[in-house]
Short mmCIF file of C-alpha atoms and ligand atoms in Angstrom, two decimals:
data_model
loop_
_atom_site.label_atom_id
_atom_site.label_comp_id
_atom_site.label_asym_id
_atom_site.label_seq_id
_atom_site.Cartn_x
_atom_site.Cartn_y
_atom_site.Cartn_z
CA MET N 1 -19.00 52.52 3.26
CA GLY N 2 -18.08 49.22 1.62
CA GLN N 3 -14.45 49.50 2.68
CA ALA N 4 -15.34 50.04 6.37
CA SER N 5 -17.64 46.99 6.27
CA TYR N 6 -14.92 45.00 4.55
CA ASP N 7 -12.35 45.93 7.20
CA ASP N 8 -14.81 44.97 9.94
CA LEU N 9 -15.53 41.68 8.15
CA LYS N 10 -11.84 40.87 7.71
CA GLY N 11 -11.18 41.65 11.38
CA ARG N 12 -13.89 39.20 12.44
CA LEU N 13 -12.59 36.51 10.10
CA ARG N 14 -9.13 36.98 11.55
CA GLU N 15 -10.55 36.30 15.03
CA VAL N 16 -12.36 33.19 13.81
CA ALA N 17 -9.15 31.95 12.20
CA THR N 18 -7.20 32.71 15.36
CA LEU N 19 -9.62 30.61 17.41
CA GLY N 20 -9.13 27.90 14.78
CA SER N 21 -5.35 28.23 15.22
CA VAL N 22 -5.74 27.70 18.98
CA GLY N 23 -7.75 24.55 18.22
CA SER N 24 -5.05 23.39 15.80
CA LEU N 25 -2.39 24.03 18.42
CA LEU N 26 -4.30 21.75 20.82
CA SER N 27 -4.40 19.05 18.13
CA TRP N 28 -0.70 19.52 17.37
CA ASP N 29 0.03 19.11 21.08
CA GLN N 30 -2.18 16.02 21.29
CA GLU N 31 -0.12 14.38 18.53
CA THR N 32 3.33 15.41 19.76
CA MET N 33 3.57 16.27 23.46
CA MET N 34 0.39 15.59 25.43
CA PRO N 35 0.54 13.15 28.39
CA ARG N 36 -1.67 10.08 27.94
CA ASP N 37 -4.02 10.84 30.83
CA ALA N 38 -4.90 14.27 29.44
CA ALA N 39 -6.94 12.76 26.61
CA SER N 40 -10.43 13.19 28.00
CA PHE N 41 -9.85 16.76 29.23
CA ARG N 42 -8.31 17.54 25.84
CA ALA N 43 -11.55 16.39 24.20
CA GLU N 44 -13.37 19.01 26.32
CA GLU N 45 -10.93 21.74 25.34
CA VAL N 46 -11.10 20.89 21.66
CA ALA N 47 -14.90 20.78 21.68
CA LEU N 48 -15.17 24.16 23.43
CA ILE N 49 -12.85 25.87 20.96
CA ALA N 50 -14.67 24.26 18.03
CA ARG N 51 -18.01 25.54 19.33
CA LEU N 52 -16.72 29.07 19.98
CA ALA N 53 -15.15 29.24 16.52
CA HIS N 54 -18.33 27.98 14.93
CA GLU N 55 -20.48 30.52 16.80
CA ARG N 56 -18.27 33.36 15.63
CA ARG N 57 -18.03 32.03 12.09
CA THR N 58 -21.82 31.93 11.79
CA ASP N 59 -22.50 35.23 13.62
CA ALA N 60 -25.37 37.05 11.84
CA ARG N 61 -23.24 40.21 11.78
CA ILE N 62 -20.82 38.49 9.39
CA GLY N 63 -23.76 37.84 7.06
CA GLU N 64 -24.84 41.50 7.24
CA LEU N 65 -21.33 42.79 6.56
CA LEU N 66 -20.97 40.35 3.69
CA ASP N 67 -24.24 41.64 2.17
CA LEU N 68 -22.92 45.22 2.35
CA CYS N 69 -19.57 44.29 0.81
CA GLU N 70 -21.22 42.40 -2.04
CA LYS N 71 -23.13 45.56 -2.97
CA ASP N 72 -19.95 47.67 -3.15
CA PRO N 73 -18.97 48.22 -6.82
CA ASP N 74 -15.31 49.02 -5.99
CA LEU N 75 -14.81 45.70 -4.22
CA GLY N 76 -16.70 43.89 -6.97
CA SER N 77 -14.47 45.28 -9.72
CA ASP N 78 -11.23 44.29 -7.98
CA PRO N 79 -10.58 40.70 -9.10
CA LEU N 80 -8.65 39.79 -5.92
CA GLU N 81 -11.21 41.17 -3.49
CA ALA N 82 -14.10 39.82 -5.57
CA ALA N 83 -12.59 36.34 -5.36
CA ASN N 84 -12.04 36.80 -1.62
CA LEU N 85 -15.70 37.79 -1.13
CA ARG N 86 -16.95 34.93 -3.30
CA GLU N 87 -15.11 32.43 -1.09
CA ILE N 88 -16.10 34.13 2.18
CA ARG N 89 -19.72 33.79 1.03
CA ARG N 90 -19.25 30.11 0.24
CA ASP N 91 -17.72 29.41 3.67
CA TYR N 92 -20.34 31.43 5.52
CA ASP N 93 -23.30 29.77 3.81
CA ARG N 94 -21.82 26.33 4.39
CA ALA N 95 -21.03 27.01 8.06
CA CYS N 96 -24.53 28.39 8.71
CA ARG N 97 -26.04 25.12 7.59
CA LEU N 98 -24.29 23.25 10.43
CA PRO N 99 -25.92 23.41 13.87
CA ALA N 100 -23.43 24.28 16.65
CA GLU N 101 -24.41 21.17 18.65
CA LEU N 102 -23.42 18.93 15.73
CA VAL N 103 -20.07 20.70 15.31
CA GLU N 104 -19.35 20.31 19.00
CA GLU N 105 -20.47 16.69 19.07
CA ILE N 106 -18.26 15.82 16.10
CA ALA N 107 -15.25 17.52 17.72
CA GLN N 108 -15.80 15.75 21.03
CA THR N 109 -16.55 12.33 19.53
CA CYS N 110 -13.53 12.48 17.26
CA SER N 111 -11.14 13.59 19.98
CA ARG N 112 -12.16 10.49 22.00
CA ALA N 113 -12.37 8.23 18.94
CA LEU N 114 -8.73 9.12 18.24
CA GLU N 115 -7.63 7.65 21.58
CA VAL N 116 -9.79 4.53 21.08
CA TRP N 117 -8.37 4.08 17.58
CA LYS N 118 -4.77 4.33 18.85
CA GLN N 119 -5.41 1.50 21.32
CA ALA N 120 -7.46 -0.55 18.83
CA ARG N 121 -4.69 -0.31 16.26
CA ALA N 122 -2.05 -1.27 18.84
CA ASP N 123 -4.14 -4.33 19.77
CA SER N 124 -5.35 -4.96 16.21
CA ASP N 125 -8.84 -5.05 17.69
CA PHE N 126 -11.43 -3.80 15.20
CA GLU N 127 -14.32 -4.72 17.54
CA SER N 128 -13.33 -2.08 20.10
CA PHE N 129 -13.21 0.64 17.41
CA ARG N 130 -16.31 -0.51 15.51
CA PRO N 131 -18.94 1.41 17.55
CA TRP N 132 -16.84 4.57 17.30
CA LEU N 133 -16.43 4.15 13.58
CA ALA N 134 -20.18 3.65 13.22
CA ARG N 135 -20.74 6.82 15.25
CA VAL N 136 -18.29 8.83 13.14
CA PHE N 137 -19.95 7.69 9.91
CA GLU N 138 -23.37 8.52 11.39
CA LEU N 139 -22.26 12.03 12.40
CA GLU N 140 -20.70 12.60 9.00
CA ARG N 141 -23.94 11.47 7.38
CA GLN N 142 -25.80 14.06 9.47
CA LYS N 143 -23.26 16.66 8.43
CA GLY N 144 -23.71 15.78 4.76
CA GLU N 145 -27.47 16.05 5.13
CA CYS N 146 -27.08 19.60 6.48
CA PHE N 147 -25.40 20.63 3.21
CA GLY N 148 -28.29 19.74 0.96
CA GLY N 149 -31.51 17.85 0.42
CA ALA N 150 -32.66 15.02 -1.79
CA GLY N 151 -31.72 15.75 -5.40
CA ASP N 152 -28.49 17.56 -4.44
CA GLY N 153 -26.29 14.71 -5.58
CA GLU N 154 -24.92 11.96 -3.39
CA LEU N 155 -24.06 12.51 0.27
CA TYR N 156 -20.42 11.69 -0.32
CA ASP N 157 -20.06 14.75 -2.61
CA ARG N 158 -21.01 17.11 0.17
CA LEU N 159 -18.25 15.72 2.42
CA LEU N 160 -15.74 15.72 -0.44
CA GLU N 161 -16.61 19.39 -1.06
CA GLU N 162 -15.01 20.20 2.31
CA TYR N 163 -11.61 18.97 1.13
CA GLU N 164 -11.76 19.38 -2.65
CA PRO N 165 -14.17 22.18 -3.53
CA GLY N 166 -15.93 21.66 -6.85
CA MET N 167 -15.08 17.97 -7.17
CA THR N 168 -17.74 15.21 -7.18
CA ALA N 169 -17.59 11.45 -6.76
CA SER N 170 -18.75 10.87 -10.33
CA GLN N 171 -16.01 13.21 -11.66
CA LEU N 172 -13.57 11.15 -9.60
CA ASP N 173 -14.92 7.99 -11.23
CA GLY N 174 -14.06 9.57 -14.58
CA ILE N 175 -10.43 10.08 -13.52
CA PHE N 176 -9.93 7.00 -11.36
CA ALA N 177 -11.30 4.44 -13.86
CA PRO N 178 -8.67 5.13 -16.57
CA LEU N 179 -6.01 5.54 -13.87
CA ARG N 180 -6.80 2.10 -12.50
CA GLY N 181 -6.85 0.72 -16.05
CA ASP N 182 -3.29 1.95 -16.68
CA LEU N 183 -1.91 1.25 -13.20
CA ALA N 184 -2.84 -2.44 -13.07
CA PRO N 185 -0.61 -3.49 -16.01
CA LEU N 186 2.17 -1.14 -14.83
CA ILE N 187 2.18 -2.81 -11.41
CA ALA N 188 2.11 -6.28 -13.00
CA GLU N 189 5.04 -5.37 -15.28
CA PHE N 190 7.31 -3.79 -12.67
CA ALA N 191 6.41 -5.41 -9.33
CA ASP N 192 9.65 -6.29 -7.55
CA ASP N 193 9.35 -8.66 -4.62
CA GLY N 194 13.03 -9.34 -4.12
CA PRO N 195 14.94 -8.17 -1.06
CA MET N 196 15.68 -4.44 -1.02
CA GLY N 197 19.37 -5.03 -0.34
CA LEU N 198 19.52 -2.38 2.37
CA GLU N 199 17.52 -4.24 5.03
CA SER N 200 20.36 -4.18 7.50
CA LEU N 201 20.85 -0.40 7.23
CA ARG N 202 20.56 1.24 10.66
CA VAL N 203 21.05 4.94 11.27
CA PRO N 204 21.05 6.32 14.83
CA LEU N 205 18.00 8.50 15.58
CA ALA N 206 20.01 11.56 16.59
CA THR N 207 21.89 11.45 13.28
CA GLN N 208 18.66 11.14 11.32
CA SER N 209 17.14 14.03 13.22
CA ARG N 210 20.11 16.28 12.35
CA LEU N 211 20.10 15.26 8.69
CA ASN N 212 16.32 15.71 8.28
CA ARG N 213 16.40 19.13 9.90
CA ASP N 214 19.28 20.22 7.71
CA LEU N 215 17.53 18.94 4.58
CA ALA N 216 14.24 20.69 5.47
CA GLY N 217 16.10 24.00 5.61
CA ARG N 218 17.95 23.33 2.34
CA LEU N 219 14.67 22.71 0.52
CA GLY N 220 13.46 26.16 1.57
CA TYR N 221 11.47 25.48 4.76
CA ASP N 222 11.87 28.45 7.11
CA LEU N 223 12.63 26.90 10.52
CA GLY N 224 12.45 30.34 12.11
CA ALA N 225 8.74 30.23 11.27
CA GLY N 226 8.26 26.53 11.97
CA ARG N 227 9.32 23.44 13.91
CA LEU N 228 10.19 19.86 13.09
CA ASP N 229 8.95 17.39 15.74
CA GLU N 230 8.08 13.70 15.87
CA SER N 231 4.67 12.01 15.77
CA THR N 232 3.26 8.58 14.91
CA HIS N 233 1.50 9.98 11.85
CA PRO N 234 3.55 12.76 10.22
CA PHE N 235 1.59 15.94 9.47
CA THR N 236 1.82 19.67 8.79
CA GLU N 237 -0.05 22.27 10.79
CA GLY N 238 -0.26 25.74 9.30
CA LEU N 239 -1.17 27.51 12.53
CA GLY N 240 -0.97 31.11 11.37
CA PRO N 241 1.42 33.88 10.36
CA GLY N 242 4.97 32.81 11.17
CA ASP N 243 3.95 29.40 12.54
CA THR N 244 3.88 26.39 10.20
CA ARG N 245 4.88 23.17 11.97
CA ILE N 246 5.77 19.77 10.60
CA THR N 247 6.38 16.36 12.13
CA THR N 248 8.15 13.25 10.95
CA ARG N 249 8.82 9.76 12.28
CA TYR N 250 12.21 8.19 12.96
CA ARG N 251 13.11 4.52 13.31
CA GLU N 252 16.70 3.26 13.19
CA GLU N 253 15.80 0.90 10.35
CA GLY N 254 13.59 3.48 8.62
CA PHE N 255 16.18 5.91 7.25
CA PHE N 256 14.60 6.41 3.80
CA GLU N 257 11.07 6.41 5.20
CA ALA N 258 11.84 9.29 7.57
CA LEU N 259 13.49 11.31 4.80
CA GLY N 260 10.48 10.70 2.54
CA SER N 261 8.09 11.81 5.29
CA THR N 262 10.11 14.91 6.05
CA ILE N 263 10.35 15.94 2.38
CA HIS N 264 6.60 15.33 2.00
CA GLU N 265 5.69 17.52 4.96
CA VAL N 266 8.18 20.19 3.86
CA GLY N 267 6.24 20.33 0.58
CA HIS N 268 3.04 21.06 2.53
CA ALA N 269 4.85 23.56 4.73
CA LEU N 270 6.35 25.46 1.78
CA TYR N 271 2.82 25.96 0.46
CA GLU N 272 1.62 27.21 3.86
CA GLN N 273 4.63 29.51 4.17
CA GLY N 274 4.00 30.81 0.65
CA LEU N 275 0.41 31.86 1.34
CA PRO N 276 -0.06 35.60 2.01
CA LYS N 277 -0.91 35.12 5.71
CA GLU N 278 0.77 38.18 7.15
CA HIS N 279 -1.91 40.51 5.83
CA ARG N 280 -4.74 38.13 5.11
CA HIS N 281 -4.86 35.61 7.98
CA GLY N 282 -8.40 34.23 8.08
CA GLN N 283 -9.23 35.23 4.50
CA PRO N 284 -9.67 32.73 1.67
CA LEU N 285 -6.89 34.41 -0.32
CA ALA N 286 -4.48 33.23 2.39
CA GLN N 287 -5.81 29.67 2.39
CA ALA N 288 -5.01 26.60 0.31
CA ALA N 289 -7.02 25.98 -2.88
CA GLY N 290 -8.05 22.57 -1.55
CA LEU N 291 -6.33 19.49 -0.23
CA GLY N 292 -5.63 18.08 -3.70
CA ILE N 293 -3.45 21.09 -4.51
CA HIS N 294 -1.96 20.93 -1.00
CA GLU N 295 -1.07 17.32 -1.57
CA SER N 296 0.33 18.11 -5.03
CA GLN N 297 2.94 20.25 -3.30
CA SER N 298 4.00 17.55 -0.83
CA ARG N 299 4.01 14.84 -3.49
CA MET N 300 5.97 16.88 -5.97
CA TRP N 301 8.77 17.36 -3.44
CA GLU N 302 8.54 13.82 -2.09
CA ASN N 303 8.25 11.96 -5.40
CA HIS N 304 9.39 14.09 -8.32
CA VAL N 305 12.29 15.68 -6.43
CA GLY N 306 12.98 13.34 -3.49
CA ARG N 307 13.01 10.06 -5.45
CA SER N 308 14.95 11.34 -8.44
CA ARG N 309 18.48 10.41 -9.48
CA ALA N 310 19.48 14.09 -9.55
CA PHE N 311 18.36 14.61 -5.95
CA TRP N 312 20.13 11.54 -4.61
CA SER N 313 23.33 12.30 -6.48
CA TRP N 314 23.35 15.48 -4.37
CA LEU N 315 22.07 14.06 -1.07
CA LEU N 316 23.92 10.73 -0.89
CA PRO N 317 27.42 12.16 -0.37
CA ARG N 318 26.04 14.58 2.23
CA ALA N 319 24.15 11.75 3.94
CA ARG N 320 27.30 9.60 3.95
CA GLU N 321 29.18 12.40 5.64
CA ALA N 322 26.41 12.96 8.21
CA THR N 323 25.87 9.30 9.06
CA GLY N 324 29.51 8.24 9.26
CA ALA N 325 29.78 4.45 9.05
CA SER N 326 26.10 3.63 8.36
CA LEU N 327 25.98 4.57 4.67
CA GLN N 328 29.55 3.64 3.69
CA GLY N 329 29.49 1.43 0.63
CA VAL N 330 25.88 2.24 -0.25
CA GLY N 331 25.70 3.23 -3.92
CA LEU N 332 23.34 5.47 -5.87
CA GLY N 333 21.84 2.49 -7.74
CA GLN N 334 20.95 0.75 -4.48
CA VAL N 335 19.28 3.87 -3.13
CA MET N 336 17.33 4.46 -6.34
CA ARG N 337 15.95 0.94 -6.20
CA ALA N 338 15.20 1.17 -2.46
CA VAL N 339 13.15 4.35 -2.83
CA ASN N 340 11.49 3.57 -6.16
CA ARG N 341 10.75 -0.09 -6.54
CA VAL N 342 7.16 -1.19 -7.05
CA ARG N 343 6.28 -3.47 -4.17
CA PRO N 344 2.63 -4.24 -3.40
CA GLN N 345 2.04 -4.38 0.36
CA SER N 346 -0.68 -3.75 2.89
CA VAL N 347 0.30 -0.43 4.51
CA ARG N 348 -0.57 2.73 2.58
CA VAL N 349 2.00 5.08 4.10
CA GLU N 350 4.81 2.63 3.41
CA SER N 351 3.74 2.04 -0.18
CA ASP N 352 5.61 3.07 -3.29
CA GLU N 353 4.19 5.84 -5.46
CA THR N 354 2.78 3.40 -8.06
CA THR N 355 0.76 1.03 -5.84
CA TYR N 356 -0.17 3.89 -3.50
CA ASN N 357 -3.06 5.00 -5.66
CA MET N 358 -4.70 1.56 -5.43
CA HIS N 359 -4.86 2.05 -1.64
CA ILE N 360 -6.65 5.35 -2.17
CA MET N 361 -9.21 4.02 -4.63
CA LEU N 362 -10.05 1.22 -2.17
CA ARG N 363 -10.77 3.78 0.56
CA PHE N 364 -12.79 5.99 -1.79
CA ASP N 365 -15.00 3.08 -2.86
CA LEU N 366 -15.37 1.87 0.75
CA GLU N 367 -16.39 5.21 2.24
CA ARG N 368 -18.77 5.87 -0.63
CA ALA N 369 -20.39 2.45 -0.14
CA VAL N 370 -20.87 3.09 3.60
CA MET N 371 -22.32 6.57 2.94
CA ARG N 372 -24.71 5.11 0.38
CA GLY N 373 -25.82 2.47 2.89
CA ASP N 374 -24.45 -0.32 0.67
CA LEU N 375 -21.85 -1.45 3.19
CA ALA N 376 -22.34 -1.99 6.95
CA VAL N 377 -19.56 -0.87 9.28
CA GLU N 378 -19.15 -4.42 10.64
CA ASP N 379 -18.33 -5.55 7.09
CA VAL N 380 -15.53 -3.01 6.64
CA PRO N 381 -12.66 -5.45 7.44
CA GLY N 382 -14.02 -8.03 4.99
CA PHE N 383 -14.47 -5.46 2.21
CA TRP N 384 -10.98 -4.16 2.88
CA ASN N 385 -9.23 -7.52 2.82
CA ASP N 386 -11.04 -8.67 -0.34
CA ARG N 387 -10.06 -5.55 -2.21
CA MET N 388 -6.41 -5.75 -1.12
CA LYS N 389 -6.33 -9.26 -2.49
CA ARG N 390 -8.04 -8.31 -5.74
CA ASP N 391 -6.22 -5.03 -6.41
CA LEU N 392 -2.71 -5.81 -5.22
CA ASN N 393 -2.71 -9.55 -4.53
CA VAL N 394 -1.82 -8.79 -0.91
CA ASP N 395 -2.98 -10.86 2.06
CA VAL N 396 -3.77 -8.59 5.00
CA VAL N 397 -2.40 -10.29 8.12
CA ASP N 398 -4.47 -8.36 10.69
CA ASP N 399 -6.68 -5.27 10.97
CA ALA N 400 -3.81 -3.15 12.33
CA ASN N 401 -2.25 -3.61 8.89
CA GLY N 402 -5.67 -3.41 7.27
CA CYS N 403 -8.67 -1.24 7.98
CA LEU N 404 -7.30 0.14 11.27
CA GLN N 405 -4.10 1.54 9.76
CA ASP N 406 -5.25 5.11 9.03
CA ILE N 407 -5.95 7.93 11.46
CA HIS N 408 -8.50 9.64 9.17
CA TRP N 409 -11.76 8.03 10.25
CA SER N 410 -11.09 8.74 13.91
CA LEU N 411 -10.67 12.38 12.91
CA GLY N 412 -14.02 12.36 11.09
CA ALA N 413 -12.26 12.94 7.78
CA ILE N 414 -14.63 11.07 5.45
CA GLY N 415 -14.13 12.18 1.83
CA TYR N 416 -10.49 13.10 2.42
CA PHE N 417 -8.61 10.16 0.86
CA PRO N 418 -9.18 10.99 -2.84
CA THR N 419 -7.21 14.21 -2.36
CA TYR N 420 -4.01 12.14 -2.03
CA THR N 421 -4.35 10.70 -5.51
CA LEU N 422 -5.56 14.04 -6.88
CA GLY N 423 -2.36 15.46 -5.39
CA SER N 424 -0.24 12.90 -7.26
CA LEU N 425 -2.09 13.70 -10.48
CA TYR N 426 -1.74 17.49 -10.12
CA ALA N 427 1.92 17.09 -9.14
CA ALA N 428 2.74 15.03 -12.22
CA GLN N 429 0.93 17.47 -14.50
CA PHE N 430 2.63 20.51 -12.93
CA TRP N 431 5.98 18.72 -13.16
CA GLU N 432 5.72 18.16 -16.94
CA THR N 433 5.23 21.91 -17.34
CA ILE N 434 7.99 22.78 -14.88
CA VAL N 435 10.71 20.71 -16.57
CA GLU N 436 9.70 22.29 -19.86
CA VAL N 437 9.97 25.88 -18.60
CA ILE N 438 13.04 25.21 -16.41
CA PRO N 439 15.19 22.94 -18.61
CA GLN N 440 18.17 23.30 -16.26
CA LEU N 441 16.19 22.03 -13.25
CA GLY N 442 17.84 18.59 -13.13
CA GLY N 443 21.27 20.20 -12.87
CA GLN N 444 20.08 22.59 -10.20
CA ILE N 445 18.65 19.77 -8.08
CA ALA N 446 21.86 17.77 -8.51
CA SER N 447 23.73 20.70 -6.98
CA GLY N 448 21.27 21.20 -4.12
CA ASN N 449 19.66 24.31 -5.57
CA PHE N 450 15.87 24.24 -5.18
CA SER N 451 15.11 27.94 -5.42
CA THR N 452 14.02 28.12 -9.09
CA LEU N 453 11.55 25.30 -8.51
CA LEU N 454 10.23 26.94 -5.35
CA GLY N 455 9.96 30.23 -7.24
CA TRP N 456 7.76 28.61 -9.91
CA LEU N 457 5.50 27.10 -7.25
CA ARG N 458 5.27 30.39 -5.37
CA GLU N 459 4.34 32.22 -8.58
CA ASN N 460 1.90 29.69 -10.06
CA VAL N 461 0.33 28.07 -7.00
CA HIS N 462 1.17 29.43 -3.54
CA ARG N 463 0.51 33.15 -3.85
CA HIS N 464 -3.00 32.67 -5.26
CA GLY N 465 -4.54 31.08 -2.16
CA ARG N 466 -8.15 30.29 -3.02
CA ARG N 467 -8.43 32.88 -5.79
CA PHE N 468 -8.80 30.01 -8.30
CA THR N 469 -10.26 26.53 -7.88
CA ALA N 470 -7.92 23.57 -8.17
CA ALA N 471 -9.17 22.89 -11.70
CA GLU N 472 -8.55 26.53 -12.72
CA LEU N 473 -5.07 26.59 -11.16
CA CYS N 474 -4.22 23.47 -13.11
CA GLU N 475 -5.50 24.92 -16.41
CA ARG N 476 -3.69 28.21 -15.86
CA ALA N 477 -0.39 26.65 -14.86
CA THR N 478 -0.27 23.77 -17.35
CA GLY N 479 -2.61 24.83 -20.16
CA SER N 480 -4.84 21.78 -19.84
CA ALA N 481 -7.44 20.12 -17.64
CA LEU N 482 -6.42 17.46 -15.12
CA SER N 483 -5.57 14.12 -16.72
CA HIS N 484 -4.26 10.82 -15.39
CA GLU N 485 -1.73 10.55 -18.22
CA PRO N 486 1.19 12.66 -16.88
CA LEU N 487 1.29 10.50 -13.73
CA ILE N 488 1.31 7.29 -15.75
CA ARG N 489 4.09 8.68 -18.01
CA HIS N 490 6.11 9.66 -14.93
CA LEU N 491 5.71 6.28 -13.21
CA ARG N 492 6.56 4.32 -16.37
CA ALA N 493 9.61 6.48 -17.15
CA ARG N 494 10.96 6.05 -13.65
CA GLN N 495 10.58 2.28 -13.67
CA GLN N 496 12.20 2.03 -17.10
CA ASP N 497 15.10 4.16 -15.88
CA LEU N 498 15.49 1.85 -12.89
CA ARG N 499 15.44 -1.25 -15.09
CA GLU N 500 17.98 0.16 -17.56
CA ALA N 501 20.34 1.21 -14.76
CA ARG N 502 20.56 -2.32 -13.38
ZN1 ZN Y 601 0.30 15.01 2.67
#
């Protein structure tokens, strides 16, 4: 009885997820291929799919089947299926609290806001985006209100819950405050404003494209089950079984930036490709444990692997061969400084891994202030510029390089930013454990062998899906609760290594 209901339930969830995949494919297309004039029709398509998926997700029959499954003792005593059911219940109850009209309105508003934001950023014109931003915050406020009443904690928590289940803003305060306390002196000690020394490096786009594709495969990304394309804002889209796509961004003068982006997205894609989607598409056990853990995977590959001396001692000779003249005469020391130096500046995605977290804490405080009603949308640029000055001593030249730089708000992703720093923290904590259990890892990376590392991640993170929360995964894999200290140790060690090598 329970098993038949469970099979029915899983079949329905697979359909919901497949509708979601169609929606994601539309978004992927919008970012990579779509002609400009298709934008308003695309908003219609996206909104329709979002509404259909929501209707199916909240179908009363799913609730009935879930009730039956929860009463089945066999399912309840199987730890995997019990975890699956627990998470299906969580998703269902949350989805049922959202009215379909609101879901559709958010999808439609955001699809149009995205186009307005692109133009506003190109023109550095905050005024044209301001009403859209106000609308997005208002819709997100309504969404937050659906998830609870007065006394259920602050509104921001209920949006954060979407991206980092179980985390609250006040818990974040408890991690971010000591992190900020240790980062500020680290930045002051190691900030390096001098010229990079590789400013004149230019690598033809076709060469970069070949090298990035080759590297993605070497790291373990299965290109037979994915694609590497270009977009303004690099991203990963885990569409479904056998289809995990990534994008990157090439500029002739942005050789290291493109490699960093590609490695980052490969980290996300390896997680997606390591989830048990073949048999469980649409089920929580085949989904990521939250965006913090997702980001820990991208940041581990980007920062702990992709900015290390071992990695570059392997990649540099290969890159020299691939790029012909461009990289002749460029030494390992120069590369290490170019990819690791601490250099406060206004653009988040171009920031080094030390100052990066200051950008995130600014956004967290800003969004929280708007959600609390303490900050008006028209005062966002002022708040932004003041904080950049205070936190990083950076003067923001215009809003394109300030509060208009990120895509997130136009996507309605309020409460998303903290997951980037959580990702850095989880990555650093995982990494301390990994180098302890795989002492030969440095040598493996220096010879282009990434399979032992990937094996550890598959075993300790990927295969579990949402069986454990992020906090539980961290405890199980590393033996302790999340702390800011491993990240600080990592950042300090790397800067000291850089200084000693000079
Ligand atoms: Zn990422």
